[in-house]
């Protein structure tokens, strides 16, 4: 088995009740924009009432940065109708080091991936 080195972004959004359908439509645009990105392992939205979560994983920090550049305009649209509750980054320490400066404005909480995990 291979060691798991996938980097994940874990954003949660608070969406006003009257904007949930609009946010879901925007989520579909995010998915389409992301579909052909190199290094994207998985990408989808899930909802619990008015809380939206984007489940996203990438091969490395560079793929995360490419993604954020690719969806930058869409993210601004999302933030115009919803509030980013929190953002977590789960990744190996070496990948987190590459993300700290570029993600400073988003104020993520970083979780360092322990060595020894598996990925199938």
CSV table of N, CA, C and O in Angstrom, one decimal, residues 2-103:
chain,number,residue,atom,x,y,z
A,2,UNK,N,0.3,2.3,-0.6
A,2,UNK,CA,1.0,3.6,-0.6
A,2,UNK,C,0.7,4.4,0.6
A,2,UNK,O,-0.4,4.4,1.1
A,3,UNK,N,1.7,5.2,1.0
A,3,UNK,CA,1.4,6.2,2.1
A,3,UNK,C,0.5,7.2,1.6
A,3,UNK,O,0.6,7.7,0.4
A,4,UNK,N,-0.5,7.6,2.4
A,4,UNK,CA,-1.4,8.7,2.0
A,4,UNK,C,-0.8,10.0,2.1
A,4,UNK,O,-0.4,10.4,3.2
A,5,UNK,N,-0.7,10.7,1.0
A,5,UNK,CA,-0.2,12.1,1.1
A,5,UNK,C,-1.2,13.1,0.5
A,5,UNK,O,-0.8,14.3,0.2
A,6,UNK,N,-2.4,12.7,0.3
A,6,UNK,CA,-3.4,13.6,-0.2
A,6,UNK,C,-3.6,14.8,0.7
A,6,UNK,O,-3.7,14.6,1.9
A,7,UNK,N,-3.8,15.9,0.1
A,7,UNK,CA,-4.0,17.2,0.8
A,7,UNK,C,-5.5,17.5,0.7
A,7,UNK,O,-6.1,17.4,-0.4
A,8,UNK,N,-6.2,17.8,1.8
A,8,UNK,CA,-7.6,18.1,1.7
A,8,UNK,C,-7.9,19.5,2.3
A,8,UNK,O,-7.3,19.9,3.2
A,9,UNK,N,-8.8,20.1,1.6
A,9,UNK,CA,-9.4,21.4,2.0
A,9,UNK,C,-10.7,21.0,2.6
A,9,UNK,O,-11.5,20.2,2.0
A,10,UNK,N,-11.1,21.6,3.7
A,10,UNK,CA,-12.3,21.3,4.4
A,10,UNK,C,-13.0,22.6,4.8
A,10,UNK,O,-13.0,23.1,5.9
A,11,UNK,N,-13.7,23.2,3.8
A,11,UNK,CA,-14.4,24.5,4.1
A,11,UNK,C,-15.9,24.2,4.4
A,11,UNK,O,-16.5,23.3,3.9
A,12,UNK,N,-16.4,25.0,5.4
A,12,UNK,CA,-17.8,25.0,5.7
A,12,UNK,C,-18.4,26.4,5.6
A,12,UNK,O,-17.7,27.4,6.0
A,13,UNK,N,-19.5,26.5,5.0
A,13,UNK,CA,-20.2,27.7,4.7
A,13,UNK,C,-21.6,27.8,5.4
A,13,UNK,O,-22.3,26.8,5.3
A,14,UNK,N,-21.9,28.9,6.0
A,14,UNK,CA,-23.2,29.2,6.5
A,14,UNK,C,-24.0,29.9,5.4
A,14,UNK,O,-23.6,31.0,5.0
A,15,UNK,N,-25.0,29.3,4.9
A,15,UNK,CA,-25.8,29.9,3.8
A,15,UNK,C,-27.1,30.3,4.3
A,15,UNK,O,-27.9,29.5,4.9
A,16,UNK,N,-27.5,31.6,4.0
A,16,UNK,CA,-28.9,32.0,4.5
A,16,UNK,C,-29.9,31.1,3.8
A,16,UNK,O,-29.8,30.7,2.7
A,17,UNK,N,-31.0,30.8,4.6
A,17,UNK,CA,-32.0,29.9,4.2
A,17,UNK,C,-32.6,30.2,2.8
A,17,UNK,O,-32.8,29.4,2.0
A,18,UNK,N,-32.7,31.5,2.5
A,18,UNK,CA,-33.3,31.9,1.2
A,18,UNK,C,-32.3,31.9,0.1
A,18,UNK,O,-32.6,32.2,-1.1
A,19,UNK,N,-31.0,31.5,0.4
A,19,UNK,CA,-30.0,31.5,-0.6
A,19,UNK,C,-29.5,30.1,-0.9
A,19,UNK,O,-28.5,29.9,-1.7
A,20,UNK,N,-30.0,29.0,-0.2
A,20,UNK,CA,-29.5,27.7,-0.3
A,20,UNK,C,-29.6,27.2,-1.8
A,20,UNK,O,-28.6,26.6,-2.3
A,21,UNK,N,-30.7,27.4,-2.4
A,21,UNK,CA,-30.8,27.0,-3.8
A,21,UNK,C,-29.8,27.7,-4.7
A,21,UNK,O,-29.2,27.1,-5.6
A,22,UNK,N,-29.6,28.9,-4.5
A,22,UNK,CA,-28.6,29.7,-5.3
A,22,UNK,C,-27.2,29.2,-5.0
A,22,UNK,O,-26.4,29.0,-6.0
A,23,UNK,N,-26.9,28.8,-3.8
A,23,UNK,CA,-25.6,28.3,-3.4
A,23,UNK,C,-25.4,26.9,-4.1
A,23,UNK,O,-24.3,26.6,-4.6
A,24,UNK,N,-26.5,26.1,-4.0
A,24,UNK,CA,-26.4,24.8,-4.7
A,24,UNK,C,-26.1,24.9,-6.2
A,24,UNK,O,-25.3,24.1,-6.7
A,25,UNK,N,-26.7,25.8,-6.8
A,25,UNK,CA,-26.5,26.1,-8.3
A,25,UNK,C,-25.1,26.5,-8.5
A,25,UNK,O,-24.4,26.1,-9.4
A,26,UNK,N,-24.6,27.3,-7.6
A,26,UNK,CA,-23.2,27.8,-7.7
A,26,UNK,C,-22.2,26.6,-7.5
A,26,UNK,O,-21.2,26.5,-8.1
A,27,UNK,N,-22.6,25.7,-6.5
A,27,UNK,CA,-21.8,24.5,-6.3
A,27,UNK,C,-21.7,23.7,-7.6
A,27,UNK,O,-20.6,23.1,-7.8
A,28,UNK,N,-22.7,23.5,-8.3
A,28,UNK,CA,-22.6,22.8,-9.6
A,28,UNK,C,-21.6,23.5,-10.5
A,28,UNK,O,-20.9,22.8,-11.3
A,29,UNK,N,-21.5,24.8,-10.5
A,29,UNK,CA,-20.6,25.5,-11.4
A,29,UNK,C,-19.2,25.2,-10.9
A,29,UNK,O,-18.2,25.1,-11.7
A,30,UNK,N,-19.0,25.2,-9.6
A,30,UNK,CA,-17.7,24.8,-9.0
A,30,UNK,C,-17.2,23.5,-9.5
A,30,UNK,O,-16.1,23.3,-9.9
A,31,UNK,N,-18.1,22.5,-9.4
A,31,UNK,CA,-17.8,21.1,-9.8
A,31,UNK,C,-17.4,21.1,-11.3
A,31,UNK,O,-16.4,20.5,-11.6
A,32,UNK,N,-18.2,21.7,-12.1
A,32,UNK,CA,-17.8,21.8,-13.5
A,32,UNK,C,-16.5,22.4,-13.8
A,32,UNK,O,-15.7,21.9,-14.6
A,33,UNK,N,-16.2,23.5,-13.1
A,33,UNK,CA,-14.9,24.2,-13.3
A,33,UNK,C,-13.7,23.4,-12.8
A,33,UNK,O,-12.7,23.4,-13.3
A,34,UNK,N,-14.0,22.5,-11.8
A,34,UNK,CA,-12.9,21.7,-11.2
A,34,UNK,C,-12.7,20.4,-11.9
A,34,UNK,O,-11.6,19.8,-11.8
A,35,UNK,N,-13.7,19.9,-12.6
A,35,UNK,CA,-13.7,18.6,-13.2
A,35,UNK,C,-12.4,18.2,-13.9
A,35,UNK,O,-12.0,17.1,-13.8
A,36,UNK,N,-11.8,19.1,-14.6
A,36,UNK,CA,-10.7,18.8,-15.5
A,36,UNK,C,-9.3,19.2,-14.8
A,36,UNK,O,-8.3,19.1,-15.5
A,37,UNK,N,-9.4,19.6,-13.6
A,37,UNK,CA,-8.1,20.1,-12.9
A,37,UNK,C,-7.2,18.9,-12.7
A,37,UNK,O,-7.6,17.9,-12.2
A,38,UNK,N,-5.9,19.1,-13.1
A,38,UNK,CA,-4.9,18.0,-12.7
A,38,UNK,C,-4.7,18.0,-11.2
A,38,UNK,O,-4.7,19.1,-10.6
A,39,UNK,N,-4.6,16.8,-10.7
A,39,UNK,CA,-4.2,16.7,-9.3
A,39,UNK,C,-5.4,16.7,-8.4
A,39,UNK,O,-5.3,16.6,-7.1
A,40,UNK,N,-6.6,16.9,-8.9
A,40,UNK,CA,-7.8,16.8,-8.1
A,40,UNK,C,-8.2,15.4,-7.9
A,40,UNK,O,-8.5,14.7,-8.8
A,41,UNK,N,-8.3,14.9,-6.6
A,41,UNK,CA,-8.6,13.5,-6.3
A,41,UNK,C,-10.1,13.4,-6.2
A,41,UNK,O,-10.7,12.4,-6.7
A,42,UNK,N,-10.8,14.3,-5.5
A,42,UNK,CA,-12.2,14.3,-5.3
A,42,UNK,C,-12.7,15.7,-5.0
A,42,UNK,O,-12.0,16.5,-4.5
A,43,UNK,N,-14.0,15.9,-5.4
A,43,UNK,CA,-14.6,17.3,-5.3
A,43,UNK,C,-16.1,17.2,-5.3
A,43,UNK,O,-16.6,16.7,-6.3
A,44,UNK,N,-16.8,17.6,-4.3
A,44,UNK,CA,-18.2,17.6,-4.3
A,44,UNK,C,-18.7,18.5,-3.1
A,44,UNK,O,-18.0,18.7,-2.2
A,45,UNK,N,-20.0,18.8,-3.2
A,45,UNK,CA,-20.6,19.6,-2.1
A,45,UNK,C,-21.6,18.7,-1.4
A,45,UNK,O,-22.3,17.9,-2.0
A,46,UNK,N,-21.7,18.9,-0.1
A,46,UNK,CA,-22.7,18.3,0.7
A,46,UNK,C,-23.4,19.3,1.6
A,46,UNK,O,-22.8,20.4,1.9
A,47,UNK,N,-24.6,19.0,2.1
A,47,UNK,CA,-25.4,20.0,2.8
A,47,UNK,C,-26.0,19.4,4.0
A,47,UNK,O,-26.5,18.3,4.0
A,48,UNK,N,-26.1,20.2,5.1
A,48,UNK,CA,-26.9,19.8,6.3
A,48,UNK,C,-27.6,21.1,6.6
A,48,UNK,O,-27.1,22.0,7.2
A,49,UNK,N,-28.9,21.1,6.2
A,49,UNK,CA,-29.7,22.4,6.3
A,49,UNK,C,-29.0,23.5,5.6
A,49,UNK,O,-28.8,23.4,4.4
A,50,UNK,N,-28.7,24.6,6.3
A,50,UNK,CA,-28.1,25.7,5.7
A,50,UNK,C,-26.6,25.8,5.8
A,50,UNK,O,-25.9,26.8,5.6
A,51,UNK,N,-26.0,24.6,6.2
A,51,UNK,CA,-24.5,24.5,6.2
A,51,UNK,C,-24.1,23.7,5.0
A,51,UNK,O,-24.6,22.6,4.7
A,52,UNK,N,-23.2,24.3,4.2
A,52,UNK,CA,-22.6,23.7,3.0
A,52,UNK,C,-21.2,23.3,3.3
A,52,UNK,O,-20.5,24.0,4.0
A,53,UNK,N,-20.8,22.1,2.8
A,53,UNK,CA,-19.4,21.7,3.0
A,53,UNK,C,-18.9,21.3,1.6
A,53,UNK,O,-19.6,20.6,0.8
A,54,UNK,N,-17.7,21.7,1.2
A,54,UNK,CA,-17.1,21.2,0.0
A,54,UNK,C,-16.0,20.2,0.3
A,54,UNK,O,-15.1,20.5,1.0
A,55,UNK,N,-16.3,19.0,-0.1
A,55,UNK,CA,-15.4,17.9,0.1
A,55,UNK,C,-14.4,17.8,-1.0
A,55,UNK,O,-14.7,17.5,-2.1
A,56,UNK,N,-13.1,18.2,-0.7
A,56,UNK,CA,-12.1,18.3,-1.8
A,56,UNK,C,-10.8,17.8,-1.4
A,56,UNK,O,-10.3,18.0,-0.3
A,57,UNK,N,-10.2,17.0,-2.3
A,57,UNK,CA,-8.9,16.4,-2.0
A,57,UNK,C,-8.0,16.6,-3.2
A,57,UNK,O,-8.4,16.6,-4.4
A,58,UNK,N,-6.7,16.8,-3.0
A,58,UNK,CA,-5.7,17.0,-4.1
A,58,UNK,C,-4.4,16.3,-3.8
A,58,UNK,O,-4.1,15.9,-2.7
A,59,UNK,N,-3.7,16.0,-4.9
A,59,UNK,CA,-2.4,15.3,-4.9
A,59,UNK,C,-1.4,16.0,-4.0
A,59,UNK,O,-0.6,15.4,-3.4
A,60,UNK,N,-1.4,17.3,-4.0
A,60,UNK,CA,-0.4,18.1,-3.4
A,60,UNK,C,-0.8,19.6,-3.2
A,60,UNK,O,-1.8,20.0,-3.7
A,61,UNK,N,0.1,20.4,-2.6
A,61,UNK,CA,-0.2,21.8,-2.3
A,61,UNK,C,-0.3,22.5,-3.7
A,61,UNK,O,-1.2,23.4,-3.8
A,62,UNK,N,0.5,22.2,-4.6
A,62,UNK,CA,0.4,22.9,-5.9
A,62,UNK,C,-0.9,22.7,-6.6
A,62,UNK,O,-1.5,23.7,-7.2
A,63,UNK,N,-1.5,21.5,-6.4
A,63,UNK,CA,-2.9,21.3,-7.0
A,63,UNK,C,-3.9,22.1,-6.3
A,63,UNK,O,-4.9,22.6,-6.9
A,64,UNK,N,-3.8,22.3,-5.0
A,64,UNK,CA,-4.7,23.2,-4.2
A,64,UNK,C,-4.6,24.6,-4.7
A,64,UNK,O,-5.6,25.3,-5.0
A,65,UNK,N,-3.4,25.1,-4.8
A,65,UNK,CA,-3.2,26.5,-5.3
A,65,UNK,C,-3.7,26.7,-6.7
A,65,UNK,O,-4.3,27.7,-7.0
A,66,UNK,N,-3.5,25.7,-7.6
A,66,UNK,CA,-4.1,25.8,-8.9
A,66,UNK,C,-5.6,25.8,-8.9
A,66,UNK,O,-6.2,26.6,-9.6
A,67,UNK,N,-6.2,25.0,-8.0
A,67,UNK,CA,-7.6,25.0,-7.9
A,67,UNK,C,-8.1,26.3,-7.4
A,67,UNK,O,-9.1,26.9,-8.0
A,68,UNK,N,-7.5,26.9,-6.4
A,68,UNK,CA,-8.0,28.2,-5.8
A,68,UNK,C,-7.9,29.3,-6.9
A,68,UNK,O,-8.8,30.2,-6.9
A,69,UNK,N,-6.9,29.2,-7.7
A,69,UNK,CA,-6.7,30.2,-8.8
A,69,UNK,C,-7.9,30.0,-9.8
A,69,UNK,O,-8.5,30.9,-10.3
A,70,UNK,N,-8.1,28.7,-10.1
A,70,UNK,CA,-9.1,28.4,-11.1
A,70,UNK,C,-10.5,28.8,-10.7
A,70,UNK,O,-11.3,29.2,-11.6
A,71,UNK,N,-10.9,28.7,-9.4
A,71,UNK,CA,-12.2,28.9,-9.0
A,71,UNK,C,-12.3,30.3,-8.2
A,71,UNK,O,-13.4,30.6,-7.6
A,72,UNK,N,-11.3,31.1,-8.3
A,72,UNK,CA,-11.3,32.3,-7.6
A,72,UNK,C,-12.5,33.2,-7.7
A,72,UNK,O,-13.1,33.7,-6.8
A,73,UNK,N,-13.0,33.4,-9.0
A,73,UNK,CA,-14.2,34.2,-9.2
A,73,UNK,C,-15.4,33.6,-8.7
A,73,UNK,O,-16.3,34.3,-8.1
A,74,UNK,N,-15.5,32.3,-8.8
A,74,UNK,CA,-16.7,31.6,-8.2
A,74,UNK,C,-16.7,31.7,-6.7
A,74,UNK,O,-17.7,31.8,-6.1
A,75,UNK,N,-15.5,31.6,-6.1
A,75,UNK,CA,-15.4,31.7,-4.6
A,75,UNK,C,-15.9,33.1,-4.2
A,75,UNK,O,-16.6,33.2,-3.2
A,76,UNK,N,-15.6,34.1,-4.9
A,76,UNK,CA,-16.0,35.4,-4.6
A,76,UNK,C,-17.5,35.5,-4.7
A,76,UNK,O,-18.2,36.2,-3.8
A,77,UNK,N,-18.1,34.9,-5.7
A,77,UNK,CA,-19.6,34.8,-5.8
A,77,UNK,C,-20.2,34.1,-4.5
A,77,UNK,O,-21.2,34.5,-4.0
A,78,UNK,N,-19.6,33.0,-4.1
A,78,UNK,CA,-20.1,32.2,-3.0
A,78,UNK,C,-20.0,33.1,-1.7
A,78,UNK,O,-20.9,33.1,-0.9
A,79,UNK,N,-18.9,33.8,-1.5
A,79,UNK,CA,-18.7,34.6,-0.3
A,79,UNK,C,-19.6,35.8,-0.3
A,79,UNK,O,-19.8,36.4,0.7
A,80,UNK,N,-20.2,36.2,-1.5
A,80,UNK,CA,-21.1,37.3,-1.5
A,80,UNK,C,-22.5,36.8,-1.0
A,80,UNK,O,-23.3,37.7,-0.6
A,81,UNK,N,-22.8,35.5,-0.9
A,81,UNK,CA,-24.1,35.1,-0.5
A,81,UNK,C,-24.0,34.2,0.8
A,81,UNK,O,-25.0,33.9,1.4
A,82,UNK,N,-22.8,33.7,1.1
A,82,UNK,CA,-22.6,32.8,2.3
A,82,UNK,C,-21.4,33.3,3.1
A,82,UNK,O,-20.5,34.0,2.6
A,83,UNK,N,-21.3,32.8,4.3
A,83,UNK,CA,-20.2,33.1,5.2
A,83,UNK,C,-19.3,31.8,5.4
A,83,UNK,O,-19.9,30.8,5.6
A,84,UNK,N,-18.0,32.0,5.2
A,84,UNK,CA,-17.1,30.9,5.4
A,84,UNK,C,-17.0,30.7,7.0
A,84,UNK,O,-16.4,31.5,7.6
A,85,UNK,N,-17.6,29.6,7.5
A,85,UNK,CA,-17.6,29.4,8.9
A,85,UNK,C,-16.2,29.0,9.4
A,85,UNK,O,-15.6,29.5,10.4
A,86,UNK,N,-15.6,28.0,8.7
A,86,UNK,CA,-14.2,27.6,9.0
A,86,UNK,C,-13.6,26.9,7.8
A,86,UNK,O,-14.3,26.5,6.9
A,87,UNK,N,-12.3,26.9,7.8
A,87,UNK,CA,-11.5,26.2,6.7
A,87,UNK,C,-10.4,25.4,7.4
A,87,UNK,O,-9.6,26.0,8.2
A,88,UNK,N,-10.4,24.1,7.1
A,88,UNK,CA,-9.3,23.3,7.6
A,88,UNK,C,-8.5,22.8,6.4
A,88,UNK,O,-9.0,22.7,5.3
A,89,UNK,N,-7.2,22.6,6.7
A,89,UNK,CA,-6.3,22.0,5.7
A,89,UNK,C,-5.7,20.8,6.4
A,89,UNK,O,-5.1,20.9,7.4
A,90,UNK,N,-5.8,19.7,5.8
A,90,UNK,CA,-5.2,18.4,6.3
A,90,UNK,C,-4.2,18.0,5.2
A,90,UNK,O,-4.6,17.7,4.1
A,91,UNK,N,-3.0,17.9,5.6
A,91,UNK,CA,-1.9,17.6,4.7
A,91,UNK,C,-0.6,17.2,5.4
A,91,UNK,O,-0.4,17.5,6.6
A,92,UNK,N,0.3,16.6,4.7
A,92,UNK,CA,1.7,16.4,5.3
A,92,UNK,C,2.3,17.7,5.6
A,92,UNK,O,2.0,18.7,4.9
A,93,UNK,N,3.2,17.7,6.5
A,93,UNK,CA,3.9,19.0,7.0
A,93,UNK,C,4.5,19.7,5.8
A,93,UNK,O,4.4,21.0,5.7
A,94,UNK,N,5.2,19.0,4.9
A,94,UNK,CA,5.9,19.6,3.8
A,94,UNK,C,4.9,20.4,2.9
A,94,UNK,O,5.3,21.4,2.3
A,95,UNK,N,3.7,19.8,2.7
A,95,UNK,CA,2.7,20.5,1.9
A,95,UNK,C,2.1,21.7,2.6
A,95,UNK,O,1.8,22.7,2.0
A,96,UNK,N,1.9,21.5,3.9
A,96,UNK,CA,1.3,22.7,4.6
A,96,UNK,C,2.3,23.9,4.6
A,96,UNK,O,1.8,25.0,4.4
A,97,UNK,N,3.6,23.6,4.6
A,97,UNK,CA,4.5,24.7,4.6
A,97,UNK,C,4.4,25.5,3.3
A,97,UNK,O,4.6,26.7,3.3
A,98,UNK,N,4.0,24.8,2.2
A,98,UNK,CA,3.8,25.5,0.9
A,98,UNK,C,2.5,26.3,0.9
A,98,UNK,O,2.3,27.2,0.0
A,99,UNK,N,1.6,26.0,1.8
A,99,UNK,CA,0.3,26.7,1.7
A,99,UNK,C,0.1,27.8,2.7
A,99,UNK,O,-0.8,28.6,2.6
A,100,UNK,N,0.9,27.8,3.7
A,100,UNK,CA,0.7,28.8,4.8
A,100,UNK,C,0.7,30.3,4.3
A,100,UNK,O,-0.3,31.0,4.6
A,101,UNK,N,1.6,30.7,3.5
A,101,UNK,CA,1.6,32.1,3.0
A,101,UNK,C,0.5,32.3,2.1
A,101,UNK,O,-0.3,33.3,2.3
A,102,UNK,N,0.3,31.5,1.1
A,102,UNK,CA,-0.8,31.8,0.1
A,102,UNK,C,-2.2,31.7,0.7
A,102,UNK,O,-3.1,32.4,0.2
A,103,UNK,N,-2.4,31.0,1.8
A,103,UNK,CA,-3.8,30.9,2.4
A,103,UNK,C,-4.0,31.7,3.6
A,103,UNK,O,-5.0,31.7,4.3
